[in-house]
Structures are given as structure tokens and as C-alpha cells.
Amino acid sequence: MIRRAIYPGSFDPLTNGHLDIIERSARLFDEVVVAILLNPSKQSMFPVGDRQRIITDVVASDRVRVDTFHGLLVHYAIEQEATAIIRGIRAVSDYEYELQMALMNRRLEPRVETIFLMSSEAYSFVSSRLVKEVASLGGSVGGMVPAIVEAQLVERFRRHTDQEDETNR
Ligand code: PNS
């Protein structure tokens, strides 16, 4: 029997903190499905196709698969015949939200267990939200995200700044 886990999230964009959790979970399970939430009501920076491609390109393990899902996470987990949902915890501030989700998911589907992994302390302050904010203000996010993500962020905000300059001229 294959032990399969789902690592769900928005991954907008993928950070080195996410990668750390992916690598840790791939050591614990036969297969890890990195599942990107398709959420039309949430404004994302990177199109889902780009996010999927980036993760597929960056993650080298043949134990890791990248997919998208919509609807309830536990329904997706059952459909994938997964026994666990992986979530990374960085700091105490993550705990409350994560606990709520884990308990709700357990209530909805007791056959799927949520497993929390502590991210490496090197990435404990890194989040997709902050990375986008720093990059948008011209700060360096080197070492916090894979090089391909850094390049895409720089490109995106360079174009944005060029457009603004054009408008103000
Ligand atoms: O990276 P994120 O945005 O923190 O991930 C949140 C995610 C995708 C795990 C969560 O929003 C989710 O599972 N959404 C799917 C809808 C669902 O199952 N909702 C009930 C969860 S308690």
C-alpha cells in the first residue's frame, strides 16, 4: 500500500520554506502531492499554470507530484487516496489558524490525518505574502525563494514600474 500525503496551499509564489516542507514530507511518505488550490475568488499574482510549472521544475524528487484542486480539501484527499494532509508551521502565530483547519478537516473526514511539520528556522520568517511585498518595493528576496521565482518577481515588478513611469511621463 502506497502512503500518500497531500501538501495543499496557494503557493503564490513557491518559497524556500515550502520547498523545505516538500523535501521533509517526501522523506516520510511514498508520494507527496503538492496541491495548488484553484480559488477564483482570491486574486493571485501568478497564474495557476505558472505556479504548477515552477513547482514541477524546482522539485526534483520522483516522489513528488504537482496537481491542482478545487472544492473541499478533504474530498480531494479521499479522491487521491491520501491518508494525510501536510501543513508547515513557522511560528506560534500560524498555530491557531492551522489548528482550526485541522480540526474542521478532521470533523469533515476523520480518515485523513493532518500532520504538522516545523519549517527550518532559516525560513521561519518567510511567507509568500511578505516576499511579494518586499519584491514589489524593490527589496531582494534572494535565498528566500527559488532563483526562478526571484527572477519572475523582479521581472513582474520591473514591468510594473516601467508602466508607472510611462503613465507619469
Ligand atoms: O497556502 P494557504 O493559502 O495557507 O492554503 C490554504 C488551503 C489551500 C490549505 C485552504 O484554504 C484549503 O484547504 N482550502 C480548500 C477549501 C477547504 O477545504 N476549506 C475547508 C478547510 S477547513
PDB file of C-alpha atoms and ligand atoms in Angstrom:
ATOM      1  CA  MET A   1       0.000   0.000   0.000  1.00  0.00           C
ATOM      2  CA  ILE A   2       1.322   3.413  -1.013  1.00  0.00           C
ATOM      3  CA  ARG A   3       1.458   6.028   1.741  1.00  0.00           C
ATOM      4  CA  ARG A   4       0.362   9.227   0.073  1.00  0.00           C
ATOM      5  CA  ALA A   5       0.128  12.727   1.560  1.00  0.00           C
ATOM      6  CA  ILE A   6      -1.312  15.963   0.208  1.00  0.00           C
ATOM      7  CA  TYR A   7       0.589  19.223   0.732  1.00  0.00           C
ATOM      8  CA  PRO A   8      -2.037  21.860  -0.105  1.00  0.00           C
ATOM      9  CA  GLY A   9      -1.663  25.597  -0.472  1.00  0.00           C
ATOM     10  CA  SER A  10      -1.808  28.661  -2.668  1.00  0.00           C
ATOM     11  CA  PHE A  11       1.950  28.676  -3.465  1.00  0.00           C
ATOM     12  CA  ASP A  12       1.637  32.225  -4.817  1.00  0.00           C
ATOM     13  CA  PRO A  13       4.590  32.063  -5.150  1.00  0.00           C
ATOM     14  CA  LEU A  14       6.547  28.987  -4.032  1.00  0.00           C
ATOM     15  CA  THR A  15       9.078  29.881  -1.316  1.00  0.00           C
ATOM     16  CA  ASN A  16      12.109  28.044   0.025  1.00  0.00           C
ATOM     17  CA  GLY A  17      10.018  27.442   3.148  1.00  0.00           C
ATOM     18  CA  HIS A  18       7.510  25.469   1.030  1.00  0.00           C
ATOM     19  CA  LEU A  19      10.384  23.575  -0.601  1.00  0.00           C
ATOM     20  CA  ASP A  20      11.778  22.661   2.792  1.00  0.00           C
ATOM     21  CA  ILE A  21       8.411  21.196   3.819  1.00  0.00           C
ATOM     22  CA  ILE A  22       8.092  19.332   0.497  1.00  0.00           C
ATOM     23  CA  GLU A  23      11.523  17.746   0.993  1.00  0.00           C
ATOM     24  CA  ARG A  24      10.772  16.814   4.599  1.00  0.00           C
ATOM     25  CA  SER A  25       7.444  15.207   3.686  1.00  0.00           C
ATOM     26  CA  ALA A  26       8.944  13.305   0.749  1.00  0.00           C
ATOM     27  CA  ARG A  27      11.179  11.559   3.299  1.00  0.00           C
ATOM     28  CA  LEU A  28       8.130  10.459   5.298  1.00  0.00           C
ATOM     29  CA  PHE A  29       5.740   9.368   2.547  1.00  0.00           C
ATOM     30  CA  ASP A  30       5.946   7.253  -0.605  1.00  0.00           C
ATOM     31  CA  GLU A  31       4.243  10.022  -2.542  1.00  0.00           C
ATOM     32  CA  VAL A  32       3.538  13.675  -1.824  1.00  0.00           C
ATOM     33  CA  VAL A  33       1.008  15.533  -3.941  1.00  0.00           C
ATOM     34  CA  VAL A  34       1.614  19.268  -3.871  1.00  0.00           C
ATOM     35  CA  ALA A  35      -1.934  20.504  -4.438  1.00  0.00           C
ATOM     36  CA  ILE A  36      -2.492  24.084  -5.577  1.00  0.00           C
ATOM     37  CA  LEU A  37      -5.886  25.478  -4.633  1.00  0.00           C
ATOM     38  CA  LEU A  38      -7.900  26.832  -7.574  1.00  0.00           C
ATOM     39  CA  ASN A  39      -9.703  29.732  -5.987  1.00  0.00           C
ATOM     40  CA  PRO A  40     -11.375  32.113  -8.456  1.00  0.00           C
ATOM     41  CA  SER A  41     -12.456  34.452  -5.651  1.00  0.00           C
ATOM     42  CA  LYS A  42      -8.857  35.030  -4.496  1.00  0.00           C
ATOM     43  CA  GLN A  43      -6.711  37.417  -6.507  1.00  0.00           C
ATOM     44  CA  SER A  44      -3.395  35.693  -7.174  1.00  0.00           C
ATOM     45  CA  MET A  45      -0.186  37.166  -8.544  1.00  0.00           C
ATOM     46  CA  PHE A  46       0.942  34.147 -10.565  1.00  0.00           C
ATOM     47  CA  PRO A  47      -1.471  32.229 -12.815  1.00  0.00           C
ATOM     48  CA  VAL A  48      -2.024  28.710 -11.550  1.00  0.00           C
ATOM     49  CA  GLY A  49      -0.331  27.216 -14.638  1.00  0.00           C
ATOM     50  CA  ASP A  50       2.852  29.163 -13.844  1.00  0.00           C
ATOM     51  CA  ARG A  51       2.744  28.089 -10.207  1.00  0.00           C
ATOM     52  CA  GLN A  52       2.325  24.445 -11.215  1.00  0.00           C
ATOM     53  CA  ARG A  53       5.192  24.663 -13.736  1.00  0.00           C
ATOM     54  CA  ILE A  54       7.539  26.332 -11.258  1.00  0.00           C
ATOM     55  CA  ILE A  55       6.969  23.694  -8.573  1.00  0.00           C
ATOM     56  CA  THR A  56       7.335  20.863 -11.091  1.00  0.00           C
ATOM     57  CA  ASP A  57      10.594  22.353 -12.397  1.00  0.00           C
ATOM     58  CA  VAL A  58      12.102  23.106  -8.995  1.00  0.00           C
ATOM     59  CA  VAL A  59      11.197  19.910  -7.146  1.00  0.00           C
ATOM     60  CA  ALA A  60      13.459  17.137  -8.304  1.00  0.00           C
ATOM     61  CA  SER A  61      12.032  14.188  -6.358  1.00  0.00           C
ATOM     62  CA  ASP A  62      10.153  11.456  -8.202  1.00  0.00           C
ATOM     63  CA  ARG A  63       8.097  11.020  -5.033  1.00  0.00           C
ATOM     64  CA  VAL A  64       6.505  14.429  -5.553  1.00  0.00           C
ATOM     65  CA  ARG A  65       3.629  15.187  -7.928  1.00  0.00           C
ATOM     66  CA  VAL A  66       2.071  18.578  -8.539  1.00  0.00           C
ATOM     67  CA  ASP A  67      -1.650  18.962  -9.077  1.00  0.00           C
ATOM     68  CA  THR A  68      -4.478  21.478  -8.673  1.00  0.00           C
ATOM     69  CA  PHE A  69      -7.727  21.088  -6.787  1.00  0.00           C
ATOM     70  CA  HIS A  70     -10.927  22.937  -6.064  1.00  0.00           C
ATOM     71  CA  GLY A  71     -13.662  22.421  -3.516  1.00  0.00           C
ATOM     72  CA  LEU A  72     -13.054  20.797  -0.178  1.00  0.00           C
ATOM     73  CA  LEU A  73      -9.527  19.669   0.558  1.00  0.00           C
ATOM     74  CA  VAL A  74     -10.686  16.512   2.353  1.00  0.00           C
ATOM     75  CA  HIS A  75     -12.769  15.468  -0.675  1.00  0.00           C
ATOM     76  CA  TYR A  76      -9.686  15.873  -2.831  1.00  0.00           C
ATOM     77  CA  ALA A  77      -7.578  13.914  -0.323  1.00  0.00           C
ATOM     78  CA  ILE A  78     -10.013  10.983  -0.376  1.00  0.00           C
ATOM     79  CA  GLU A  79     -10.207  11.081  -4.173  1.00  0.00           C
ATOM     80  CA  GLN A  80      -6.387  10.876  -4.253  1.00  0.00           C
ATOM     81  CA  GLU A  81      -6.430   8.026  -1.704  1.00  0.00           C
ATOM     82  CA  ALA A  82      -4.218  10.075   0.596  1.00  0.00           C
ATOM     83  CA  THR A  83      -4.069   9.379   4.312  1.00  0.00           C
ATOM     84  CA  ALA A  84      -2.545  12.663   5.397  1.00  0.00           C
ATOM     85  CA  ILE A  85      -2.568  16.403   4.851  1.00  0.00           C
ATOM     86  CA  ILE A  86       0.764  18.135   5.458  1.00  0.00           C
ATOM     87  CA  ARG A  87       0.965  21.690   6.742  1.00  0.00           C
ATOM     88  CA  GLY A  88       4.046  23.634   7.687  1.00  0.00           C
ATOM     89  CA  ILE A  89       4.141  25.607  10.928  1.00  0.00           C
ATOM     90  CA  ARG A  90       6.566  28.502  11.181  1.00  0.00           C
ATOM     91  CA  ALA A  91       5.652  30.231  14.404  1.00  0.00           C
ATOM     92  CA  VAL A  92       3.029  30.229  17.149  1.00  0.00           C
ATOM     93  CA  SER A  93       1.090  32.760  15.070  1.00  0.00           C
ATOM     94  CA  ASP A  94       0.396  30.051  12.466  1.00  0.00           C
ATOM     95  CA  TYR A  95      -0.929  27.663  15.074  1.00  0.00           C
ATOM     96  CA  GLU A  96      -4.429  28.986  15.713  1.00  0.00           C
ATOM     97  CA  TYR A  97      -5.488  29.093  12.065  1.00  0.00           C
ATOM     98  CA  GLU A  98      -3.865  25.736  11.365  1.00  0.00           C
ATOM     99  CA  LEU A  99      -5.484  24.107  14.388  1.00  0.00           C
ATOM    100  CA  GLN A 100      -8.888  25.373  13.285  1.00  0.00           C
ATOM    101  CA  MET A 101      -8.416  23.995   9.787  1.00  0.00           C
ATOM    102  CA  ALA A 102      -7.077  20.672  11.025  1.00  0.00           C
ATOM    103  CA  LEU A 103      -9.994  20.182  13.408  1.00  0.00           C
ATOM    104  CA  MET A 104     -12.530  21.171  10.768  1.00  0.00           C
ATOM    105  CA  ASN A 105     -10.964  18.791   8.276  1.00  0.00           C
ATOM    106  CA  ARG A 106     -10.951  16.008  10.871  1.00  0.00           C
ATOM    107  CA  ARG A 107     -14.617  16.653  11.608  1.00  0.00           C
ATOM    108  CA  LEU A 108     -15.412  16.511   7.894  1.00  0.00           C
ATOM    109  CA  GLU A 109     -13.241  13.475   7.192  1.00  0.00           C
ATOM    110  CA  PRO A 110     -11.790  11.520  10.140  1.00  0.00           C
ATOM    111  CA  ARG A 111      -9.925   9.151   7.810  1.00  0.00           C
ATOM    112  CA  VAL A 112      -7.481  11.912   6.830  1.00  0.00           C
ATOM    113  CA  GLU A 113      -4.933  12.991   9.429  1.00  0.00           C
ATOM    114  CA  THR A 114      -3.280  16.424   9.418  1.00  0.00           C
ATOM    115  CA  ILE A 115       0.447  16.325  10.073  1.00  0.00           C
ATOM    116  CA  PHE A 116       2.316  19.483  11.011  1.00  0.00           C
ATOM    117  CA  LEU A 117       5.946  19.852  10.112  1.00  0.00           C
ATOM    118  CA  MET A 118       8.148  22.575  11.566  1.00  0.00           C
ATOM    119  CA  SER A 119       9.838  24.511   8.826  1.00  0.00           C
ATOM    120  CA  SER A 120      13.558  25.062   9.078  1.00  0.00           C
ATOM    121  CA  GLU A 121      14.391  28.036  11.302  1.00  0.00           C
ATOM    122  CA  ALA A 122      16.188  29.552   8.296  1.00  0.00           C
ATOM    123  CA  TYR A 123      12.790  30.084   6.661  1.00  0.00           C
ATOM    124  CA  SER A 124      10.624  30.660   9.720  1.00  0.00           C
ATOM    125  CA  PHE A 125      10.018  34.304   8.733  1.00  0.00           C
ATOM    126  CA  VAL A 126       9.431  33.682   5.030  1.00  0.00           C
ATOM    127  CA  SER A 127       5.899  33.871   3.618  1.00  0.00           C
ATOM    128  CA  SER A 128       4.561  34.310   0.084  1.00  0.00           C
ATOM    129  CA  ARG A 129       2.796  37.484   1.186  1.00  0.00           C
ATOM    130  CA  LEU A 130       5.931  39.143   2.592  1.00  0.00           C
ATOM    131  CA  VAL A 131       8.067  38.008  -0.314  1.00  0.00           C
ATOM    132  CA  LYS A 132       5.652  39.713  -2.733  1.00  0.00           C
ATOM    133  CA  GLU A 133       5.609  42.858  -0.631  1.00  0.00           C
ATOM    134  CA  VAL A 134       9.407  43.074  -0.385  1.00  0.00           C
ATOM    135  CA  ALA A 135       9.849  42.389  -4.114  1.00  0.00           C
ATOM    136  CA  SER A 136       7.195  44.960  -5.036  1.00  0.00           C
ATOM    137  CA  LEU A 137       9.129  47.601  -3.078  1.00  0.00           C
ATOM    138  CA  GLY A 138      12.428  46.753  -4.749  1.00  0.00           C
ATOM    139  CA  GLY A 139      13.928  44.655  -1.926  1.00  0.00           C
ATOM    140  CA  SER A 140      15.922  41.488  -2.531  1.00  0.00           C
ATOM    141  CA  VAL A 141      14.238  38.142  -1.870  1.00  0.00           C
ATOM    142  CA  GLY A 142      17.348  36.135  -2.778  1.00  0.00           C
ATOM    143  CA  GLY A 143      17.687  32.981  -0.688  1.00  0.00           C
ATOM    144  CA  MET A 144      14.025  33.123   0.314  1.00  0.00           C
ATOM    145  CA  VAL A 145      12.597  31.781  -2.939  1.00  0.00           C
ATOM    146  CA  PRO A 146      13.989  29.597  -5.737  1.00  0.00           C
ATOM    147  CA  ALA A 147      16.014  31.570  -8.316  1.00  0.00           C
ATOM    148  CA  ILE A 148      13.319  31.164 -10.986  1.00  0.00           C
ATOM    149  CA  VAL A 149      10.704  32.702  -8.661  1.00  0.00           C
ATOM    150  CA  GLU A 150      13.044  35.560  -7.787  1.00  0.00           C
ATOM    151  CA  ALA A 151      13.603  36.259 -11.489  1.00  0.00           C
ATOM    152  CA  GLN A 152       9.863  36.243 -12.182  1.00  0.00           C
ATOM    153  CA  LEU A 153       9.178  38.608  -9.279  1.00  0.00           C
ATOM    154  CA  VAL A 154      11.883  41.019 -10.428  1.00  0.00           C
ATOM    155  CA  GLU A 155      10.549  40.912 -13.989  1.00  0.00           C
ATOM    156  CA  ARG A 156       6.943  41.437 -12.891  1.00  0.00           C
ATOM    157  CA  PHE A 157       7.712  44.464 -10.743  1.00  0.00           C
ATOM    158  CA  ARG A 158      10.168  45.929 -13.249  1.00  0.00           C
ATOM    159  CA  ARG A 159       7.398  45.861 -15.858  1.00  0.00           C
ATOM    160  CA  HIS A 160       5.005  47.368 -13.320  1.00  0.00           C
ATOM    161  CA  THR A 161       7.431  50.204 -12.503  1.00  0.00           C
ATOM    162  CA  ASP A 162       8.110  50.824 -16.217  1.00  0.00           C
ATOM    163  CA  GLN A 163       4.366  51.114 -16.821  1.00  0.00           C
ATOM    164  CA  GLU A 164       4.005  53.560 -13.918  1.00  0.00           C
ATOM    165  CA  ASP A 165       6.891  55.677 -15.253  1.00  0.00           C
ATOM    166  CA  GLU A 166       5.226  55.699 -18.655  1.00  0.00           C
ATOM    167  CA  THR A 167       1.922  56.901 -17.158  1.00  0.00           C
ATOM    168  CA  ASN A 168       3.585  59.645 -15.105  1.00  0.00           C
ATOM    169  CA  ARG A 169       5.573  60.980 -18.054  1.00  0.00           C
TER     170      ARG A 169
HETATM  171  O1  PNS B   1      -1.336  28.357   1.415  1.00  0.00           O
HETATM  172  P1  PNS B   1      -2.646  28.629   2.082  1.00  0.00           P
HETATM  173  O2  PNS B   1      -3.384  29.722   1.338  1.00  0.00           O
HETATM  174  O3  PNS B   1      -2.497  28.914   3.555  1.00  0.00           O
HETATM  175  O4  PNS B   1      -3.530  27.291   1.954  1.00  0.00           O
HETATM  176  C1  PNS B   1      -4.832  27.233   2.453  1.00  0.00           C
HETATM  177  C2  PNS B   1      -5.561  25.953   1.978  1.00  0.00           C
HETATM  178  C3  PNS B   1      -5.483  25.818   0.461  1.00  0.00           C
HETATM  179  C4  PNS B   1      -4.905  24.746   2.601  1.00  0.00           C
HETATM  180  C5  PNS B   1      -7.029  26.055   2.471  1.00  0.00           C
HETATM  181  O5  PNS B   1      -7.554  27.280   2.089  1.00  0.00           O
HETATM  182  C6  PNS B   1      -7.912  24.938   1.908  1.00  0.00           C
HETATM  183  O6  PNS B   1      -7.754  23.790   2.238  1.00  0.00           O
HETATM  184  N1  PNS B   1      -8.888  25.308   1.036  1.00  0.00           N
HETATM  185  C7  PNS B   1      -9.772  24.376   0.387  1.00  0.00           C
HETATM  186  C8  PNS B   1     -11.213  24.552   0.843  1.00  0.00           C
HETATM  187  C9  PNS B   1     -11.459  23.781   2.128  1.00  0.00           C
HETATM  188  O7  PNS B   1     -11.282  22.584   2.209  1.00  0.00           O
HETATM  189  N2  PNS B   1     -11.891  24.521   3.162  1.00  0.00           N
HETATM  190  C10 PNS B   1     -12.099  24.000   4.480  1.00  0.00           C
HETATM  191  C11 PNS B   1     -10.769  23.927   5.226  1.00  0.00           C
HETATM  192  S1  PNS B   1     -11.005  23.869   6.921  1.00  0.00           S
END
